[in-house]
PDB file of C-alpha atoms in Angstrom:
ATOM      1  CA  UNK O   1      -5.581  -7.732  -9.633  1.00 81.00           C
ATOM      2  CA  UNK O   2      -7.078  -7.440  -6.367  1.00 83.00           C
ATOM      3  CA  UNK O   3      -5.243 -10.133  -4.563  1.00 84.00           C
ATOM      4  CA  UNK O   4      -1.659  -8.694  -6.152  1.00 84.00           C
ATOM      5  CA  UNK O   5      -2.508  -5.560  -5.449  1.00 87.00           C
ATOM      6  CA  UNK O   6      -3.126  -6.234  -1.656  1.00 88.00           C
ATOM      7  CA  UNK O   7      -0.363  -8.433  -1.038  1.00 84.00           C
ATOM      8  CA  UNK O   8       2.287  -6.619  -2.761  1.00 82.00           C
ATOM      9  CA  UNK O   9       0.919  -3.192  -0.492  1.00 86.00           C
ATOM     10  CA  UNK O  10       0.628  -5.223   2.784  1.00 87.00           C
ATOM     11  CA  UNK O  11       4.187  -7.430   2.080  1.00 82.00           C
ATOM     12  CA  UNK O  12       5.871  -3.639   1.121  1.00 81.00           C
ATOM     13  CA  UNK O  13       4.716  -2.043   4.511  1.00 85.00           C
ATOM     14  CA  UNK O  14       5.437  -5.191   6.459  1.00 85.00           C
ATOM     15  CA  UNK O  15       9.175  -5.113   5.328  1.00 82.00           C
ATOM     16  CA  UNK O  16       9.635  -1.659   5.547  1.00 82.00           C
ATOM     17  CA  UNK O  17       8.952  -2.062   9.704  1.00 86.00           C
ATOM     18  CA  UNK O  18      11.678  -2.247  11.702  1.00 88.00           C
ATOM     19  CA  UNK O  19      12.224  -5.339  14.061  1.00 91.00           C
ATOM     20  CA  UNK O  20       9.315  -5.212  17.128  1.00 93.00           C
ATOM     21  CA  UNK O  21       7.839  -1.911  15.304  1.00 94.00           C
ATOM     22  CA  UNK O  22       4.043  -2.190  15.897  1.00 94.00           C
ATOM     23  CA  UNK O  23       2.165  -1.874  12.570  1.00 93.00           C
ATOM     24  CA  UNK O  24      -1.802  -1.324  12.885  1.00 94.00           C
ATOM     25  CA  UNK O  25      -4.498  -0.699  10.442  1.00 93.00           C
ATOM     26  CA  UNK O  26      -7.930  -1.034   9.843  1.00 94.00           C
ATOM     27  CA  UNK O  27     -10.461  -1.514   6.653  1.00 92.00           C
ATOM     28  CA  UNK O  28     -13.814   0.675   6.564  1.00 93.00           C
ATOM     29  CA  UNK O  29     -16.078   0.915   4.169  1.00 91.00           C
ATOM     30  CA  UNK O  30     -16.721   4.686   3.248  1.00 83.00           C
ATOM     31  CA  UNK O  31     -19.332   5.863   1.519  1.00 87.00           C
ATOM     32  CA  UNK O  32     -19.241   3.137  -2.374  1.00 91.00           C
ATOM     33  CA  UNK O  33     -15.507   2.772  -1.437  1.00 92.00           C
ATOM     34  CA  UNK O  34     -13.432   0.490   1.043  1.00 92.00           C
ATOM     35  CA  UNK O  35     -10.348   1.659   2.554  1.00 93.00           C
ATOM     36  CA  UNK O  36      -7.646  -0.215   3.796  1.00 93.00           C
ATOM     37  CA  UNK O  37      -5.557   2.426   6.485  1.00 92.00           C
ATOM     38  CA  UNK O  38      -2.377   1.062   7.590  1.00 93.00           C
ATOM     39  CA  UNK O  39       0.421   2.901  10.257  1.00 93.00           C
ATOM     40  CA  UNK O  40       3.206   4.564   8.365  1.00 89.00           C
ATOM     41  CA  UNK O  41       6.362   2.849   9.361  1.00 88.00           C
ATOM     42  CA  UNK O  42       9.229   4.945  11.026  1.00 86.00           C
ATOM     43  CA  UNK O  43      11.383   3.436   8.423  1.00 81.00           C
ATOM     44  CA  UNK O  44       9.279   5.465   5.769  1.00 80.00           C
ATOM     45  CA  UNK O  45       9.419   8.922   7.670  1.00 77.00           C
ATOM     46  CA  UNK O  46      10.953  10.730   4.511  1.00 68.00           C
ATOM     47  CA  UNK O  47       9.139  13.285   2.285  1.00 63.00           C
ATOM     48  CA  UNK O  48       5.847  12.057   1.128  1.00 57.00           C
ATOM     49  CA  UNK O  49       6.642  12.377  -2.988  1.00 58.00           C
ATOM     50  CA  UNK O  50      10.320  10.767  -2.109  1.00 61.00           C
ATOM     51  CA  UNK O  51       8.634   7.365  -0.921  1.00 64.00           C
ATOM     52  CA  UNK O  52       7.074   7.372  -4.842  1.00 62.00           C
ATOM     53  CA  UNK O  53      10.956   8.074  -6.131  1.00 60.00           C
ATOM     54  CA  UNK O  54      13.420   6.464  -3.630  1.00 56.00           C
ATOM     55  CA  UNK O  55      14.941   3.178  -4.802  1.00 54.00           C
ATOM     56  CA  UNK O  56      17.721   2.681  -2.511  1.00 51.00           C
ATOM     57  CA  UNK O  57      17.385   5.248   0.311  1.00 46.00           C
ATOM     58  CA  UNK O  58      15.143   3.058   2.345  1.00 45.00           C
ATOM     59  CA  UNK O  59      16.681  -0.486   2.214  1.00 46.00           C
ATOM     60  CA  UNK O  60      19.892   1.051   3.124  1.00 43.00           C
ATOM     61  CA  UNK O  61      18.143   1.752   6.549  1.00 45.00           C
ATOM     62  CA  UNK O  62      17.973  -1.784   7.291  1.00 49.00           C
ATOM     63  CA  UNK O  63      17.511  -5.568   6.114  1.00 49.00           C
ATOM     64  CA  UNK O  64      14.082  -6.783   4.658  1.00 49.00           C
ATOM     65  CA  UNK O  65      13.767  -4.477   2.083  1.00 48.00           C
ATOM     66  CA  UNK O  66      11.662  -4.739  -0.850  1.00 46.00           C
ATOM     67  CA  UNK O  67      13.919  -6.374  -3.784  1.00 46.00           C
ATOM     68  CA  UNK O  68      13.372  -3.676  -6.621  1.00 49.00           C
ATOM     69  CA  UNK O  69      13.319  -1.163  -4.194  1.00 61.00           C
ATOM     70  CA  UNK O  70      10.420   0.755  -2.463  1.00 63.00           C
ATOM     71  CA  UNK O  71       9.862   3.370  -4.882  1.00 69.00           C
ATOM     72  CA  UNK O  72       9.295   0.917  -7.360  1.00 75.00           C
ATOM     73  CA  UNK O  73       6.682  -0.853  -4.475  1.00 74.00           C
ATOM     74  CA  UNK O  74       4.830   2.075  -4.048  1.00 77.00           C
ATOM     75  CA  UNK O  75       4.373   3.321  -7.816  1.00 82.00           C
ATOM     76  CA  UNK O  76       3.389  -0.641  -8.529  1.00 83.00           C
ATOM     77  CA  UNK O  77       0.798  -0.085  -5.877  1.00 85.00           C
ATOM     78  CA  UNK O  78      -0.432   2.931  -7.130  1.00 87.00           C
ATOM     79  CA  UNK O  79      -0.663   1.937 -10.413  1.00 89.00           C
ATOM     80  CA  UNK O  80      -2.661  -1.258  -9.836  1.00 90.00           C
ATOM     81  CA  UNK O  81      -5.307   1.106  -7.431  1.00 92.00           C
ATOM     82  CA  UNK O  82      -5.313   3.595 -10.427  1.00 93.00           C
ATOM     83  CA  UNK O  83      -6.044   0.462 -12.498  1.00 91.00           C
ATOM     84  CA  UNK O  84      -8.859  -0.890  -9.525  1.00 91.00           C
ATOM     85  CA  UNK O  85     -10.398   3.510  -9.439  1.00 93.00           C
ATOM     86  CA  UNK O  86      -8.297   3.195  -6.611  1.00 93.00           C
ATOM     87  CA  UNK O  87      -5.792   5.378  -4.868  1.00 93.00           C
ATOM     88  CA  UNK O  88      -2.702   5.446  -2.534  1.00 91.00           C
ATOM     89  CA  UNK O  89      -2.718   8.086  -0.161  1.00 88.00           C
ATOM     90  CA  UNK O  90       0.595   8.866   1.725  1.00 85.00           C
ATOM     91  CA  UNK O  91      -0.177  11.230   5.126  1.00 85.00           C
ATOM     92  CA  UNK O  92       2.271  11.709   7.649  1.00 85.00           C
ATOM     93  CA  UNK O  93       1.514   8.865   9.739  1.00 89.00           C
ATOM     94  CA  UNK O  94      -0.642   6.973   7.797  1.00 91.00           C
ATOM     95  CA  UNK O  95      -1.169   4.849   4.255  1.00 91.00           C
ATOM     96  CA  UNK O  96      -4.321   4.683   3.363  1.00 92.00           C
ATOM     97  CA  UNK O  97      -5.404   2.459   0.283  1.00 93.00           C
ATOM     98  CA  UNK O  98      -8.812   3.336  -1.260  1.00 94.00           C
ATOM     99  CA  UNK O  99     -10.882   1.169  -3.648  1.00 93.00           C
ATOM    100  CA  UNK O 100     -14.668   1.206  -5.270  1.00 93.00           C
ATOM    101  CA  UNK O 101     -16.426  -1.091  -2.927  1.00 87.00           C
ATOM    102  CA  UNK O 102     -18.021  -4.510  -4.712  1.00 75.00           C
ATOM    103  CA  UNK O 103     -21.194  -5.555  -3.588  1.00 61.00           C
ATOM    104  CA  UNK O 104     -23.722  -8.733  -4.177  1.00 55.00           C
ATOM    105  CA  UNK O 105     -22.954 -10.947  -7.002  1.00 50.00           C
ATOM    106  CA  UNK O 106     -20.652  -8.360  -8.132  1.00 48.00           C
ATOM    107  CA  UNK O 107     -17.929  -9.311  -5.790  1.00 46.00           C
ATOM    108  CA  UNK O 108     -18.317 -13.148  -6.716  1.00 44.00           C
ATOM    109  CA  UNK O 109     -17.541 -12.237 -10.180  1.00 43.00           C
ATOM    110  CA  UNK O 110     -14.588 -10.268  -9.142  1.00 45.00           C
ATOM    111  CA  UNK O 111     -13.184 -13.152  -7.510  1.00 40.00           C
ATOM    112  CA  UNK O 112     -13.120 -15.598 -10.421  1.00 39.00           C
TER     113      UNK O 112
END
């Protein structure tokens, strides 16, 4: 769940750049939780709640966008962090995914 849920996030803000946009994040480990903190692409610039209900808006802005739109990207996301005791945070520059951190022979289990 891990794996989709990090490549589906990273492919979704990778396609909604626009061509030669610089993208930049960073992972941290906070506190008993990791968070992966990503640049907010221009193409993404609309009301926080609308990137959660938008299906259609976005891709019209250019090519490369996600297939069943990018509302339906980010509420995927979501969900799967909700499913993780993860979030998705949306602030106006930046999208920042948070998850419980796995330590030790925890995190060998977690990758079987």
């Amino acid at each position: 769940a891990l794996e989709r849920l990090l490549s589906r996030f990273l492919a979704f803000v990778v396609a909604a750049a626009e061509p030669g946009e610089r993208i930049t994040g960073r992972a941290a480990t906070e506190g008993d939780r990791v968070a992966l903190d990503m640049d907010r692409p221009a193409r993404l610039s609309v009301p926080d709640g609308a990137l959660f209900d938008s299906d259609d808006e976005i891709e019209a802005a250019g090519a490369g966008g996600p297939l069943l739109g990018s509302g339906f990207g980010f509420r995927l996301a979501r969900r799967l962090a909700g499913e993780l005791g993860g979030t998705l945070s949306v602030g106006p520059s930046r999208l920042t995914l948070s998850l419980p951190a796995v330590v030790g022979q925890g995190m060998e289990q977690a990758a079987h």
